[in-house]
Coordinates of C-alpha atoms in Angstrom, one line a residue:
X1258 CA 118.4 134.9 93.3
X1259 CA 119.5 138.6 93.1
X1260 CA 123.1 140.0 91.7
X1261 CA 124.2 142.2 94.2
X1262 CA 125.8 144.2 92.0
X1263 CA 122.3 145.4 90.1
X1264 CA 119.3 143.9 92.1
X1265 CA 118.2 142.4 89.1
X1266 CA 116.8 138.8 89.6
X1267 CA 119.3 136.1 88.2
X1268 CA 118.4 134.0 85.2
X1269 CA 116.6 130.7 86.0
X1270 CA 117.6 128.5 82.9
X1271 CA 120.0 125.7 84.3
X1272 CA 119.2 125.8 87.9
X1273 CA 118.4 122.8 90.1
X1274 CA 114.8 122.8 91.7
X1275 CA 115.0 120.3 94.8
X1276 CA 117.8 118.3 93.4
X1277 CA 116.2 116.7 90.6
X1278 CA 114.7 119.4 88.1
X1279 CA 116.5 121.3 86.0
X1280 CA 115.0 124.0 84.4
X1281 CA 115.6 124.7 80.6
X1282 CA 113.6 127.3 79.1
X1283 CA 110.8 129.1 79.5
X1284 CA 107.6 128.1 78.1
X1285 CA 105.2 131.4 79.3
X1286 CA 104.6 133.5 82.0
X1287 CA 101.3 134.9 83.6
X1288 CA 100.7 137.0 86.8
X1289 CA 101.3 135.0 89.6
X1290 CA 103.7 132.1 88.1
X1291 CA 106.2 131.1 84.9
X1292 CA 105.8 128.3 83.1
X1293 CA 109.1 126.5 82.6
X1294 CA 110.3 123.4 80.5
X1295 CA 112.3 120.7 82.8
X1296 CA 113.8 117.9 83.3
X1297 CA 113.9 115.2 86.1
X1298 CA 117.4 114.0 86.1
X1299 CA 117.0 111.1 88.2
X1300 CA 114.7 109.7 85.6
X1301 CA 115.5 111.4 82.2
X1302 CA 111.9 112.6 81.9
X1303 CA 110.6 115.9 80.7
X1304 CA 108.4 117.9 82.4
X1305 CA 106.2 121.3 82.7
X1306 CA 107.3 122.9 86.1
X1307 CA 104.6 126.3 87.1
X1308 CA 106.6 128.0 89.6
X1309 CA 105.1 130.3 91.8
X1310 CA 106.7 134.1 92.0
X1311 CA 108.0 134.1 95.2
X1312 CA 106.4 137.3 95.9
X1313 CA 103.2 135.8 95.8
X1314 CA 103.6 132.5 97.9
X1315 CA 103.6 134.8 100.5
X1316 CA 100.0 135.1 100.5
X1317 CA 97.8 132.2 102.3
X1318 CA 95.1 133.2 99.5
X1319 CA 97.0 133.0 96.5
X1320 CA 98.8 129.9 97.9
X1321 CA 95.7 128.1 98.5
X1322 CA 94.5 128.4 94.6
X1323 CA 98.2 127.6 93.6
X1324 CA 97.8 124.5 95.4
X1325 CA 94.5 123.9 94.3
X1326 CA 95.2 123.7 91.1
X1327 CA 97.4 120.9 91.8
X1328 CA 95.2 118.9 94.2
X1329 CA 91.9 119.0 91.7
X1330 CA 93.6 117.9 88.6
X1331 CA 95.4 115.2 90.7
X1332 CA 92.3 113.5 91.8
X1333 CA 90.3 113.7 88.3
X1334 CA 92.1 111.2 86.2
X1335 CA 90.9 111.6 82.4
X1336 CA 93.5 111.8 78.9
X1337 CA 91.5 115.2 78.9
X1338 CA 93.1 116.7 82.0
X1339 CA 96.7 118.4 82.3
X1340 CA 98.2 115.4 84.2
X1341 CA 99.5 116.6 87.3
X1342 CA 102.6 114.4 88.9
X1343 CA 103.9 116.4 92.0
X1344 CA 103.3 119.7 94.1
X1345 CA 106.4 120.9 95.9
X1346 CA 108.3 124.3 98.0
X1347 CA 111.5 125.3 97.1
X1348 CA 113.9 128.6 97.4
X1349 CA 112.6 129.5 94.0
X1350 CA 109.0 129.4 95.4
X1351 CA 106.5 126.8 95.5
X1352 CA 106.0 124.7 92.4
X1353 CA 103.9 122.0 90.3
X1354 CA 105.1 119.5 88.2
X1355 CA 103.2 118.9 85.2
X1356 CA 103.3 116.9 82.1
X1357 CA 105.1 118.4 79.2
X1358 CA 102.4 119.0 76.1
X1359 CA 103.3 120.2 72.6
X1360 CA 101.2 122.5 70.8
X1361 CA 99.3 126.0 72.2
X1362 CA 96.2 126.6 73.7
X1363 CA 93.0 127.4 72.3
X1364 CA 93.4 130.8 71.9
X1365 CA 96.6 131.3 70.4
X1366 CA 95.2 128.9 67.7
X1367 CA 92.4 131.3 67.1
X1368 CA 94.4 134.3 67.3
X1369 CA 96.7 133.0 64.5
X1370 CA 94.3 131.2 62.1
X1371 CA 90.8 132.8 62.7
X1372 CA 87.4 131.6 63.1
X1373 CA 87.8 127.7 63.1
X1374 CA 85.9 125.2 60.3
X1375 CA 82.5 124.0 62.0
X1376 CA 84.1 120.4 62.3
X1377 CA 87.5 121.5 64.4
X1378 CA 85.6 123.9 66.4
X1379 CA 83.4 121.3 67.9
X1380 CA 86.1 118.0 67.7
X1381 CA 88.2 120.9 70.3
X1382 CA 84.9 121.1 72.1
X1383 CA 83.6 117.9 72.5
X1384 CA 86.8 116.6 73.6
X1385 CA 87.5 119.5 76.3
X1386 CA 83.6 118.2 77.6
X1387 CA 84.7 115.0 78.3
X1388 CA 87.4 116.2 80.7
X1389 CA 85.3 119.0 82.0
X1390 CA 82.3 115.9 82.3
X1391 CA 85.5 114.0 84.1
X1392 CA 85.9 117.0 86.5
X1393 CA 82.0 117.4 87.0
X1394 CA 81.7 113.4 88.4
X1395 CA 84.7 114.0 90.5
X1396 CA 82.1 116.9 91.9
X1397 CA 84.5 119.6 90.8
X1398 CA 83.3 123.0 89.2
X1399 CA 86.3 124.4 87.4
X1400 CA 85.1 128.3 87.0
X1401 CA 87.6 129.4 84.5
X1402 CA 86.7 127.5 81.7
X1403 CA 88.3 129.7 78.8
X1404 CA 90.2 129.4 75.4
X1405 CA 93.5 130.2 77.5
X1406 CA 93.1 126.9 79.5
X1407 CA 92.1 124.4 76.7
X1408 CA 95.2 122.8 75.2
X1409 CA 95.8 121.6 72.0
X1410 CA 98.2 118.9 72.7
X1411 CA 99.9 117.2 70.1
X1412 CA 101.3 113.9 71.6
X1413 CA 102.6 112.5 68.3
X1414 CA 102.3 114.1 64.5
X1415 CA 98.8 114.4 62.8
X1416 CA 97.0 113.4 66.7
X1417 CA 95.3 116.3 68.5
X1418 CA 94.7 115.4 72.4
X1419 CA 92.7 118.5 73.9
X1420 CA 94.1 119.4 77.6
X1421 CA 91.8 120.9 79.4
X1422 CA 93.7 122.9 82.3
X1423 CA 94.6 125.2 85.5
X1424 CA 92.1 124.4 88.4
X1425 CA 93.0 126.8 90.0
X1426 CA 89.7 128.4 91.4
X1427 CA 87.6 125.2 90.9
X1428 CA 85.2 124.5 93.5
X1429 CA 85.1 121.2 94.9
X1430 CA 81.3 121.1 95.3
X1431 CA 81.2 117.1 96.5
X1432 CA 83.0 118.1 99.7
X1433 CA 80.8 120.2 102.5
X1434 CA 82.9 123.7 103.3
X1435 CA 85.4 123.5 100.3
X1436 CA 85.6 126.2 97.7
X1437 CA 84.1 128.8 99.5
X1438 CA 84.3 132.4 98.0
X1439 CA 82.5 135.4 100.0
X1440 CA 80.1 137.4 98.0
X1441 CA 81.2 140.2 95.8
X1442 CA 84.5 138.7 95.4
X1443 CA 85.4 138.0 91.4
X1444 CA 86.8 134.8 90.3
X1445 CA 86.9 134.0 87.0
X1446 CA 87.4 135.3 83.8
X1447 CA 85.0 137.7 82.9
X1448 CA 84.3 137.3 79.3
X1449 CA 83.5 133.7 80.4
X1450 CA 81.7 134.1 83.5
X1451 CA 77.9 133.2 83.8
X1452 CA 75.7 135.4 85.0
X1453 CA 75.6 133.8 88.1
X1454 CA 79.3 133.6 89.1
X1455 CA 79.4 137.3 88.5
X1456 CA 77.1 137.5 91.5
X1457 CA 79.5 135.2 93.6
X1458 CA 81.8 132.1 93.1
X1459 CA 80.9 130.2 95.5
X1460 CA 76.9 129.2 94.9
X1461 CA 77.5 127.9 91.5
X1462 CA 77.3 124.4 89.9
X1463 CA 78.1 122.6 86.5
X1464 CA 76.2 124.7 84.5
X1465 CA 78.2 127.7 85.4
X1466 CA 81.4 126.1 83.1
X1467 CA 78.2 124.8 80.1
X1468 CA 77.6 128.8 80.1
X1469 CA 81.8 128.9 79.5
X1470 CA 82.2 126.2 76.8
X1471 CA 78.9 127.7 75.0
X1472 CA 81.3 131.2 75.0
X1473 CA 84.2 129.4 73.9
X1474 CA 82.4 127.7 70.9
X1475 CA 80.8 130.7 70.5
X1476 CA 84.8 132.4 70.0
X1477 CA 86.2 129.4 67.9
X1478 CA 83.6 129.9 65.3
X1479 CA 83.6 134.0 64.9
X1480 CA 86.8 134.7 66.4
X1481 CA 85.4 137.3 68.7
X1482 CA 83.9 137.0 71.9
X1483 CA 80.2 136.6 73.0
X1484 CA 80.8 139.2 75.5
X1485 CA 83.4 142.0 75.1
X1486 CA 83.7 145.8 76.8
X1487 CA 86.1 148.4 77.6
X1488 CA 85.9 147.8 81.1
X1489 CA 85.4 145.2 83.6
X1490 CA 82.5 147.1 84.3
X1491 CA 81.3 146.9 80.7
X1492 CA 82.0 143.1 80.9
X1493 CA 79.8 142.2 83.2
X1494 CA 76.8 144.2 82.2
X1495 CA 76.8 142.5 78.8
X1496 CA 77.0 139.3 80.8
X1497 CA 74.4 139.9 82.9
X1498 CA 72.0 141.9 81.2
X1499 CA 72.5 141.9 77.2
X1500 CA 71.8 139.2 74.6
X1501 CA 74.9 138.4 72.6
X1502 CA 75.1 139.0 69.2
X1503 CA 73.6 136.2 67.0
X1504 CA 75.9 133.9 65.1
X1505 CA 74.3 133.9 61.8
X1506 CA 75.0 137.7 61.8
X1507 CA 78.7 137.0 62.3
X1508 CA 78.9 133.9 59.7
X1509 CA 75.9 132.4 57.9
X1510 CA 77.8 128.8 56.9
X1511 CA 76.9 128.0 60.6
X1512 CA 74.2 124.8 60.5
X1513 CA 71.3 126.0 62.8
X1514 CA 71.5 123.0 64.8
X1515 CA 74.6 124.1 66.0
X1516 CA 74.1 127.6 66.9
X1517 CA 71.0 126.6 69.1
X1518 CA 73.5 124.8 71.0
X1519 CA 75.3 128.0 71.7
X1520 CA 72.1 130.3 72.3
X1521 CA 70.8 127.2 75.1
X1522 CA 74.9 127.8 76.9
X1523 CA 74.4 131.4 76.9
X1524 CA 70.9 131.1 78.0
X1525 CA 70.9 133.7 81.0
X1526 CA 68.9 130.9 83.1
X1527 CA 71.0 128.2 84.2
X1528 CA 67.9 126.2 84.5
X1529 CA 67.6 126.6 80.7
X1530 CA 71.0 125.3 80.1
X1531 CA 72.3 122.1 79.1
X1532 CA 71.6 120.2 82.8
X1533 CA 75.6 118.4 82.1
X1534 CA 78.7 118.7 80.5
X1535 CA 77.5 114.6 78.9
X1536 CA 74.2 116.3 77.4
X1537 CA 76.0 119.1 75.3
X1538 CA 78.4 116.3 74.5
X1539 CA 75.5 114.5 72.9
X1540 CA 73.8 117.5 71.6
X1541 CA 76.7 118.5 69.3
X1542 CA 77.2 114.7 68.2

């Protein structure tokens, strides 16, 4: 792993994971894991592999969302969900094998082409609620609902499949003692967090990720976000105590109908929310 001439960490690109992947290039890389293109070479098949830094498998914690993520997309089963194939441990650290998508998420797309035409920014959405209305019935709150982890996926020219993605922190609420958080601990993202998960993970429900998708439409149509600050601190205030800024100052093509659905996500009273994933489905019809 390390030349022990430097201490620098060997290249990855052409090494075997558990005899059968071999990893080609690098797709991305976040904090805890790096993305990597791969194949199976016992079947000629192409695959996403997210493997772990082996820095971080160290910790139970950490270990436990990295495996998470595996287990709730597994169980879900919906064209609209990441397919997940395999979750494994090898010397390079723990890994999950994923299918391979083409295309970019949600907000590189924004970030290179700006604030999306009405039609595209609610085909993207409507699609992602189906999978997140597939995660919902499998009694699974997913808690980082954000551009970042809504894939574009382009499984053959001209046809858009929107992935919806990393489960990570979801919260399996059908299942008595799973996806317990203590108070005051933050997960999530928190430009996307509800009100209430700022106050806790753990006591939220399905309209904590309507609040999310409201914020992401929200984003796709303006290109900014509903809630923004210099600080984490800043963050959460405008999440928790500060209207967002109305649409029709931002872009005045938007049809009314459409930005009520975004002011009744954002509506600071889950109770005032859409009640499913299936009613703002309908609602932006």
């Amino acid at each position: 792993m390390v030349c022990p001439k430097t201490d620098e960490l060997m290249p990855l690109a052409g090494r075997m994971l558990d005899a059968k992947f071999r990893l080609v290039s690098e797709l991305g890389s976040g904090g805890m894991s790096t993305v990597w293109k791969a194949e199976n070479v016992l079947v000629r098949r192409n695959v996403a592999i997210k493997l772990m830094h082996p820095e971080f498998a160290r910790n139970p914690r950490t270990l436990a969302r990295f495996r998470n993520e595996a287990t709730s997309a597994g169980r879900i089963g919906s064209d609209q969900i990441c397919d997940i194939y395999d979750f494994g441990k090898s010397d390079l650290g723990p890994y999950i094998v994923m299918e391979m998508l083409v295309g970019q998420d949600l907000g590189d797309f924004v970030a290179s082409r700006g604030p999306l035409d009405v039609d595209l920014s609610v085909l993207v959405v409507r699609q992602a609620l189906i999978g997140l209305s597939a995660a919902h019935s499998a009694g699974i709150v997913h808690r980082d609902v954000k551009p970042e982890n809504i894939f574009l996926h382009q499984p053959a020219p001209g046809r858009l499949l929107v992935k919806l993605m990393d489960f990570g922190i979801s919260k399996f609420s059908a299942e008595v003692g799973e996806g317990k958080t203590a108070a005051g601990v933050l997960m999530g993202t928190p430009e996307y967090m509800s009100p209430e998960q700022t106050e806790g993970a753990a006591a939220v429900d399905e309209r904590t990720d309507i609040w999310a998708m409201g914020a992401i439409l929200y984003f796709t149509l303006v290109a900014r976000e509903a809630f923004t600050g210099r600080t984490l601190a800043a963050v959460l205030l405008e999440v928790t105590m500060k209207a967002h800024k109305p649409l029709p100052e931002l872009r005045s093509d938007l049809p009314p109908g459409l930005v009520a659905v975004v002011d009744r996500c954002l509506n600071k009273d889950p109770t005032q929310r859409y009640a499913s994933a299936d009613e703002m489905y309908e609602a932006l019809a």
